[in-house]
Amino acid sequence: MSAPKYRLAGEPGEGKFYIETYGCQMNQSDSEVVVAVMQEAGFVYTDSLDEADVVLVNTCAIRDNAEQRIWGRLAEFRGVKRRRPWMLVGIIGCMAERLKDRLIEQEKAVDIVVGPDGYRSLPGLVRQAAGGTKAVNVLLSREETYAEISPVRLDKNGVTAFVSIMRGCNNMCSYCVVPYTRGVERSRDAETILAEVRDLFGRGYREVTLLGQNVNSYNYNDVNFAGLLARVAEVSPLLRVRFSTSHPKDFSDELIETMARYPNVCRAIHLPAQSGSSRMLELMNRRYTREWYLDRIAAIRRMLPECSISTDLIAGFCTETQEDHEATLSLMREAGYAFAYMFKYSERPNTKAQRTMRDDVPEEVKTARLTEIINLQNELSLASNRAEVGRHVEVLVEGRSKRSADEVYGRTSQNKVVILPRMNFLPGDYVRALITDCSSATLIGVPLG
Ligand code: SAH
Ligand code: SF4
Ligand code: F3S
């Protein structure tokens, strides 16, 4: 009998799988579901590529450069396969969904392609590929939420965890590929969310981040997002609760009031604006205006004065003029963002913008505008951090600082990173501290007596 071409669970060497994750928090959370599904089927998780019989790459398709990075990585795996020919490569996630079998046609290193709704079928497809037949499942689902699967936590701090509360997106922002890669919006059963959160708290976790593309439209058996947030916050006053992402069009006063009622719901709101120009927002199909957005900011400042606000911004969307760009800069100043993710517009195949508009802002103009946006945000972040100097804050310790063995780091409710002297603090401790100094990225604190 000839030796098996591929090594799998139960065979000599076992079936060890390794997973690499690109893209957003949703993808990080999905990778934890994938590990749970694979382990349940008998595969053994390894965090070392050198040991892997199966490499899974959880991919992102949001911008062209995200996909270019993956192609580069796949070329490297082709090299690894020359040394270990039995190794299988599986492309999963958003780029898998977008490109489907074309991935297998374009890169011979790829053996398996599975989209975000197909993870339960992954073990079977890996075995099929091990038998020599390339395997693809890119079906999207209207129901799949992986509700009852207990994700295997991959981040090792043991303090903070992501909890997925919904999947997909119905918003159809004209620039965005997500509705095509993740399908229609669906909410996860609230009871399974609560069970997961209670289990995490029982195991020592002290912070959960509830995840969805638009958490404000969560709805399961008449529990809306404010209702869900309240129930999660009630699991324990010692559990911090964050959530992401909020769509400004659905960001309600009811939600702000709920946050205000629970001190353990973190005073940090991520509210992607994308642009400060109502004309751009209309073309982007965001379904709010600059005025609506600023009204939401005013409501937050009024009802939750200690809240930090962060955002996402796109520079150089189709037809963007200098005036539109300046509207983004002035919106940034008015909102006083603590933090922002900032991107150059990247045209994505088959989106409404690609089909009906021209990507007509020259690359060098996009770059110049993005640079201005980044420079302004650095100023705003520094100002926001300087305002913390002299204040007393509560820090949830997450781990040792990378900078020095004598320091630990953690976060404030406002999601700002604080460096503290190590003393005998452990991950999961709450520490009252005085902020003594800052940069635009971090705060420096000393513990209070
Ligand atoms: N659902 C979230 C965002 C998901 S994508 C929301 O609507 O807020 C994360 C960010 O990527 C978006 O907020 C947007 O700023 C950016 N983005 C999405 N598509 C993009 C594109 N084609 N080019 C550049 N940036 C894009
Ligand atoms: Fe994309 Fe818009 Fe959905 Fe966010 S809300 S994922 S930007 S379509
Ligand atoms: Fe996230 Fe990228 Fe998909 S941002 S939803 S992994 S396209």
PDB file of C-alpha atoms in Angstrom, residues 166-341:
ATOM      1  CA  MET A 166     -25.378  38.968  13.849  1.00  0.00           C
ATOM      2  CA  ARG A 167     -24.066  38.248  10.371  1.00  0.00           C
ATOM      3  CA  GLY A 168     -24.344  39.791   6.929  1.00  0.00           C
ATOM      4  CA  CYS A 169     -25.423  43.282   5.960  1.00  0.00           C
ATOM      5  CA  ASN A 170     -28.463  44.745   4.181  1.00  0.00           C
ATOM      6  CA  ASN A 171     -27.203  48.272   3.825  1.00  0.00           C
ATOM      7  CA  MET A 172     -25.738  48.257   0.362  1.00  0.00           C
ATOM      8  CA  CYS A 173     -23.392  51.191   0.773  1.00  0.00           C
ATOM      9  CA  SER A 174     -22.452  51.763  -2.857  1.00  0.00           C
ATOM     10  CA  TYR A 175     -18.685  51.287  -2.362  1.00  0.00           C
ATOM     11  CA  CYS A 176     -18.871  48.173  -0.192  1.00  0.00           C
ATOM     12  CA  VAL A 177     -18.311  44.513  -0.983  1.00  0.00           C
ATOM     13  CA  VAL A 178     -19.529  43.150   2.376  1.00  0.00           C
ATOM     14  CA  PRO A 179     -23.198  42.561   1.419  1.00  0.00           C
ATOM     15  CA  TYR A 180     -21.896  40.358  -1.425  1.00  0.00           C
ATOM     16  CA  THR A 181     -19.332  38.473   0.638  1.00  0.00           C
ATOM     17  CA  ARG A 182     -21.401  37.976   3.786  1.00  0.00           C
ATOM     18  CA  GLY A 183     -24.946  37.902   2.480  1.00  0.00           C
ATOM     19  CA  VAL A 184     -28.131  39.203   4.065  1.00  0.00           C
ATOM     20  CA  GLU A 185     -28.381  40.408   7.617  1.00  0.00           C
ATOM     21  CA  ARG A 186     -29.544  37.962  10.273  1.00  0.00           C
ATOM     22  CA  SER A 187     -29.505  38.160  14.056  1.00  0.00           C
ATOM     23  CA  ARG A 188     -28.311  35.451  16.392  1.00  0.00           C
ATOM     24  CA  ASP A 189     -30.594  33.988  19.076  1.00  0.00           C
ATOM     25  CA  ALA A 190     -30.266  36.255  22.135  1.00  0.00           C
ATOM     26  CA  GLU A 191     -30.257  33.312  24.554  1.00  0.00           C
ATOM     27  CA  THR A 192     -27.201  31.777  22.880  1.00  0.00           C
ATOM     28  CA  ILE A 193     -25.441  35.152  23.045  1.00  0.00           C
ATOM     29  CA  LEU A 194     -26.183  35.432  26.771  1.00  0.00           C
ATOM     30  CA  ALA A 195     -25.067  31.852  27.400  1.00  0.00           C
ATOM     31  CA  GLU A 196     -21.765  32.564  25.630  1.00  0.00           C
ATOM     32  CA  VAL A 197     -21.228  35.772  27.623  1.00  0.00           C
ATOM     33  CA  ARG A 198     -22.009  34.083  30.975  1.00  0.00           C
ATOM     34  CA  ASP A 199     -19.616  31.278  30.116  1.00  0.00           C
ATOM     35  CA  LEU A 200     -16.864  33.790  29.269  1.00  0.00           C
ATOM     36  CA  PHE A 201     -17.416  35.687  32.503  1.00  0.00           C
ATOM     37  CA  GLY A 202     -17.298  32.433  34.465  1.00  0.00           C
ATOM     38  CA  ARG A 203     -13.942  31.649  32.861  1.00  0.00           C
ATOM     39  CA  GLY A 204     -12.463  34.967  33.965  1.00  0.00           C
ATOM     40  CA  TYR A 205     -13.107  37.145  30.916  1.00  0.00           C
ATOM     41  CA  ARG A 206     -13.895  40.739  31.891  1.00  0.00           C
ATOM     42  CA  GLU A 207     -14.764  42.381  28.581  1.00  0.00           C
ATOM     43  CA  VAL A 208     -16.902  41.370  25.620  1.00  0.00           C
ATOM     44  CA  THR A 209     -17.279  43.190  22.310  1.00  0.00           C
ATOM     45  CA  LEU A 210     -20.589  42.481  20.597  1.00  0.00           C
ATOM     46  CA  LEU A 211     -19.987  42.301  16.855  1.00  0.00           C
ATOM     47  CA  GLY A 212     -22.037  42.943  13.744  1.00  0.00           C
ATOM     48  CA  GLN A 213     -21.797  45.085  10.595  1.00  0.00           C
ATOM     49  CA  ASN A 214     -24.651  47.206  11.927  1.00  0.00           C
ATOM     50  CA  VAL A 215     -25.438  46.210  15.503  1.00  0.00           C
ATOM     51  CA  ASN A 216     -28.174  48.855  15.719  1.00  0.00           C
ATOM     52  CA  SER A 217     -30.424  46.760  13.499  1.00  0.00           C
ATOM     53  CA  TYR A 218     -30.109  43.662  15.713  1.00  0.00           C
ATOM     54  CA  ASN A 219     -33.527  42.074  16.159  1.00  0.00           C
ATOM     55  CA  TYR A 220     -34.317  38.606  17.432  1.00  0.00           C
ATOM     56  CA  ASN A 221     -37.795  37.667  18.647  1.00  0.00           C
ATOM     57  CA  ASP A 222     -38.534  41.331  19.385  1.00  0.00           C
ATOM     58  CA  VAL A 223     -35.322  41.889  21.359  1.00  0.00           C
ATOM     59  CA  ASN A 224     -33.702  44.952  19.768  1.00  0.00           C
ATOM     60  CA  PHE A 225     -30.096  46.014  20.236  1.00  0.00           C
ATOM     61  CA  ALA A 226     -30.756  48.256  23.251  1.00  0.00           C
ATOM     62  CA  GLY A 227     -32.619  45.346  24.883  1.00  0.00           C
ATOM     63  CA  LEU A 228     -29.810  42.905  24.127  1.00  0.00           C
ATOM     64  CA  LEU A 229     -27.174  45.321  25.400  1.00  0.00           C
ATOM     65  CA  ALA A 230     -29.045  45.746  28.689  1.00  0.00           C
ATOM     66  CA  ARG A 231     -29.278  41.993  29.168  1.00  0.00           C
ATOM     67  CA  VAL A 232     -25.591  41.471  28.414  1.00  0.00           C
ATOM     68  CA  ALA A 233     -24.670  44.332  30.785  1.00  0.00           C
ATOM     69  CA  GLU A 234     -26.717  42.653  33.520  1.00  0.00           C
ATOM     70  CA  VAL A 235     -24.599  39.484  33.362  1.00  0.00           C
ATOM     71  CA  SER A 236     -22.273  41.214  35.861  1.00  0.00           C
ATOM     72  CA  PRO A 237     -21.316  44.769  36.808  1.00  0.00           C
ATOM     73  CA  LEU A 238     -17.710  43.496  36.617  1.00  0.00           C
ATOM     74  CA  LEU A 239     -18.076  42.705  32.934  1.00  0.00           C
ATOM     75  CA  ARG A 240     -17.286  45.478  30.481  1.00  0.00           C
ATOM     76  CA  VAL A 241     -19.399  45.541  27.346  1.00  0.00           C
ATOM     77  CA  ARG A 242     -18.412  47.118  24.024  1.00  0.00           C
ATOM     78  CA  PHE A 243     -20.030  46.873  20.612  1.00  0.00           C
ATOM     79  CA  SER A 244     -19.151  47.528  16.987  1.00  0.00           C
ATOM     80  CA  THR A 245     -20.185  48.725  14.452  1.00  0.00           C
ATOM     81  CA  SER A 246     -22.976  51.269  14.763  1.00  0.00           C
ATOM     82  CA  HIS A 247     -24.553  52.681  11.636  1.00  0.00           C
ATOM     83  CA  PRO A 248     -25.374  56.371  12.174  1.00  0.00           C
ATOM     84  CA  LYS A 249     -28.751  56.078  10.422  1.00  0.00           C
ATOM     85  CA  ASP A 250     -30.001  53.640  13.094  1.00  0.00           C
ATOM     86  CA  PHE A 251     -28.205  55.060  16.130  1.00  0.00           C
ATOM     87  CA  SER A 252     -31.090  55.789  18.501  1.00  0.00           C
ATOM     88  CA  ASP A 253     -31.546  57.877  21.654  1.00  0.00           C
ATOM     89  CA  GLU A 254     -32.907  54.703  23.258  1.00  0.00           C
ATOM     90  CA  LEU A 255     -29.492  53.093  22.798  1.00  0.00           C
ATOM     91  CA  ILE A 256     -27.666  56.078  24.325  1.00  0.00           C
ATOM     92  CA  GLU A 257     -30.083  56.030  27.290  1.00  0.00           C
ATOM     93  CA  THR A 258     -29.448  52.309  27.763  1.00  0.00           C
ATOM     94  CA  MET A 259     -25.693  52.906  27.742  1.00  0.00           C
ATOM     95  CA  ALA A 260     -26.112  55.665  30.335  1.00  0.00           C
ATOM     96  CA  ARG A 261     -28.036  53.303  32.641  1.00  0.00           C
ATOM     97  CA  TYR A 262     -25.216  50.738  32.766  1.00  0.00           C
ATOM     98  CA  PRO A 263     -21.813  52.009  33.937  1.00  0.00           C
ATOM     99  CA  ASN A 264     -20.216  48.766  32.686  1.00  0.00           C
ATOM    100  CA  VAL A 265     -21.218  49.528  29.090  1.00  0.00           C
ATOM    101  CA  CYS A 266     -18.050  51.206  27.869  1.00  0.00           C
ATOM    102  CA  ARG A 267     -18.087  54.913  27.130  1.00  0.00           C
ATOM    103  CA  ALA A 268     -16.814  54.467  23.592  1.00  0.00           C
ATOM    104  CA  ILE A 269     -18.832  54.585  20.399  1.00  0.00           C
ATOM    105  CA  HIS A 270     -17.535  53.696  16.964  1.00  0.00           C
ATOM    106  CA  LEU A 271     -19.725  55.633  14.538  1.00  0.00           C
ATOM    107  CA  PRO A 272     -18.323  55.479  10.991  1.00  0.00           C
ATOM    108  CA  ALA A 273     -19.045  58.732   9.134  1.00  0.00           C
ATOM    109  CA  GLN A 274     -17.240  57.819   5.855  1.00  0.00           C
ATOM    110  CA  SER A 275     -17.526  61.460   4.690  1.00  0.00           C
ATOM    111  CA  GLY A 276     -18.538  64.874   5.996  1.00  0.00           C
ATOM    112  CA  SER A 277     -20.231  65.876   2.739  1.00  0.00           C
ATOM    113  CA  SER A 278     -23.952  65.161   2.371  1.00  0.00           C
ATOM    114  CA  ARG A 279     -23.485  64.910  -1.393  1.00  0.00           C
ATOM    115  CA  MET A 280     -20.896  62.148  -0.935  1.00  0.00           C
ATOM    116  CA  LEU A 281     -23.047  60.409   1.679  1.00  0.00           C
ATOM    117  CA  GLU A 282     -25.923  60.327  -0.804  1.00  0.00           C
ATOM    118  CA  LEU A 283     -23.699  58.808  -3.518  1.00  0.00           C
ATOM    119  CA  MET A 284     -22.384  56.334  -0.970  1.00  0.00           C
ATOM    120  CA  ASN A 285     -25.983  55.358  -0.158  1.00  0.00           C
ATOM    121  CA  ARG A 286     -25.358  55.882   3.548  1.00  0.00           C
ATOM    122  CA  ARG A 287     -28.908  57.193   4.065  1.00  0.00           C
ATOM    123  CA  TYR A 288     -28.015  60.021   6.446  1.00  0.00           C
ATOM    124  CA  THR A 289     -26.804  63.578   5.966  1.00  0.00           C
ATOM    125  CA  ARG A 290     -23.997  65.503   7.609  1.00  0.00           C
ATOM    126  CA  GLU A 291     -26.646  67.262   9.750  1.00  0.00           C
ATOM    127  CA  TRP A 292     -28.162  63.947  10.890  1.00  0.00           C
ATOM    128  CA  TYR A 293     -24.712  62.638  11.767  1.00  0.00           C
ATOM    129  CA  LEU A 294     -23.814  65.754  13.763  1.00  0.00           C
ATOM    130  CA  ASP A 295     -27.158  65.546  15.548  1.00  0.00           C
ATOM    131  CA  ARG A 296     -26.264  61.978  16.655  1.00  0.00           C
ATOM    132  CA  ILE A 297     -22.887  63.253  17.895  1.00  0.00           C
ATOM    133  CA  ALA A 298     -24.647  66.043  19.808  1.00  0.00           C
ATOM    134  CA  ALA A 299     -27.032  63.518  21.384  1.00  0.00           C
ATOM    135  CA  ILE A 300     -24.072  61.405  22.546  1.00  0.00           C
ATOM    136  CA  ARG A 301     -22.255  64.437  23.966  1.00  0.00           C
ATOM    137  CA  ARG A 302     -25.435  65.527  25.778  1.00  0.00           C
ATOM    138  CA  MET A 303     -26.459  62.173  27.274  1.00  0.00           C
ATOM    139  CA  LEU A 304     -23.031  60.569  27.705  1.00  0.00           C
ATOM    140  CA  PRO A 305     -20.600  63.453  28.140  1.00  0.00           C
ATOM    141  CA  GLU A 306     -17.668  61.208  29.077  1.00  0.00           C
ATOM    142  CA  CYS A 307     -17.995  59.078  25.900  1.00  0.00           C
ATOM    143  CA  SER A 308     -15.202  58.870  23.317  1.00  0.00           C
ATOM    144  CA  ILE A 309     -16.208  58.730  19.667  1.00  0.00           C
ATOM    145  CA  SER A 310     -14.280  57.065  16.857  1.00  0.00           C
ATOM    146  CA  THR A 311     -14.977  56.706  13.150  1.00  0.00           C
ATOM    147  CA  ASP A 312     -14.106  55.343   9.709  1.00  0.00           C
ATOM    148  CA  LEU A 313     -13.406  57.729   6.821  1.00  0.00           C
ATOM    149  CA  ILE A 314     -12.943  57.200   3.089  1.00  0.00           C
ATOM    150  CA  ALA A 315     -10.862  59.683   1.062  1.00  0.00           C
ATOM    151  CA  GLY A 316     -11.434  60.191  -2.664  1.00  0.00           C
ATOM    152  CA  PHE A 317     -14.746  58.460  -3.325  1.00  0.00           C
ATOM    153  CA  CYS A 318     -16.191  58.961  -6.845  1.00  0.00           C
ATOM    154  CA  THR A 319     -16.544  62.647  -7.864  1.00  0.00           C
ATOM    155  CA  GLU A 320     -15.233  63.910  -4.497  1.00  0.00           C
ATOM    156  CA  THR A 321     -14.272  67.592  -4.846  1.00  0.00           C
ATOM    157  CA  GLN A 322     -11.933  69.694  -2.726  1.00  0.00           C
ATOM    158  CA  GLU A 323     -15.048  71.146  -1.103  1.00  0.00           C
ATOM    159  CA  ASP A 324     -16.375  67.671  -0.189  1.00  0.00           C
ATOM    160  CA  HIS A 325     -12.966  66.801   1.239  1.00  0.00           C
ATOM    161  CA  GLU A 326     -12.936  69.973   3.342  1.00  0.00           C
ATOM    162  CA  ALA A 327     -16.377  69.020   4.647  1.00  0.00           C
ATOM    163  CA  THR A 328     -14.819  65.778   5.935  1.00  0.00           C
ATOM    164  CA  LEU A 329     -12.033  67.713   7.662  1.00  0.00           C
ATOM    165  CA  SER A 330     -14.523  70.091   9.301  1.00  0.00           C
ATOM    166  CA  LEU A 331     -16.726  67.196  10.386  1.00  0.00           C
ATOM    167  CA  MET A 332     -13.697  65.593  12.043  1.00  0.00           C
ATOM    168  CA  ARG A 333     -13.032  68.803  13.985  1.00  0.00           C
ATOM    169  CA  GLU A 334     -16.662  69.192  15.007  1.00  0.00           C
ATOM    170  CA  ALA A 335     -16.941  65.570  16.130  1.00  0.00           C
ATOM    171  CA  GLY A 336     -13.554  65.688  17.893  1.00  0.00           C
ATOM    172  CA  TYR A 337     -12.801  62.049  17.185  1.00  0.00           C
ATOM    173  CA  ALA A 338     -10.598  60.196  19.652  1.00  0.00           C
ATOM    174  CA  PHE A 339      -9.570  57.729  16.977  1.00  0.00           C
ATOM    175  CA  ALA A 340     -10.229  56.913  13.316  1.00  0.00           C
ATOM    176  CA  TYR A 341      -9.639  54.253  10.685  1.00  0.00           C
TER     177      TYR A 341
END
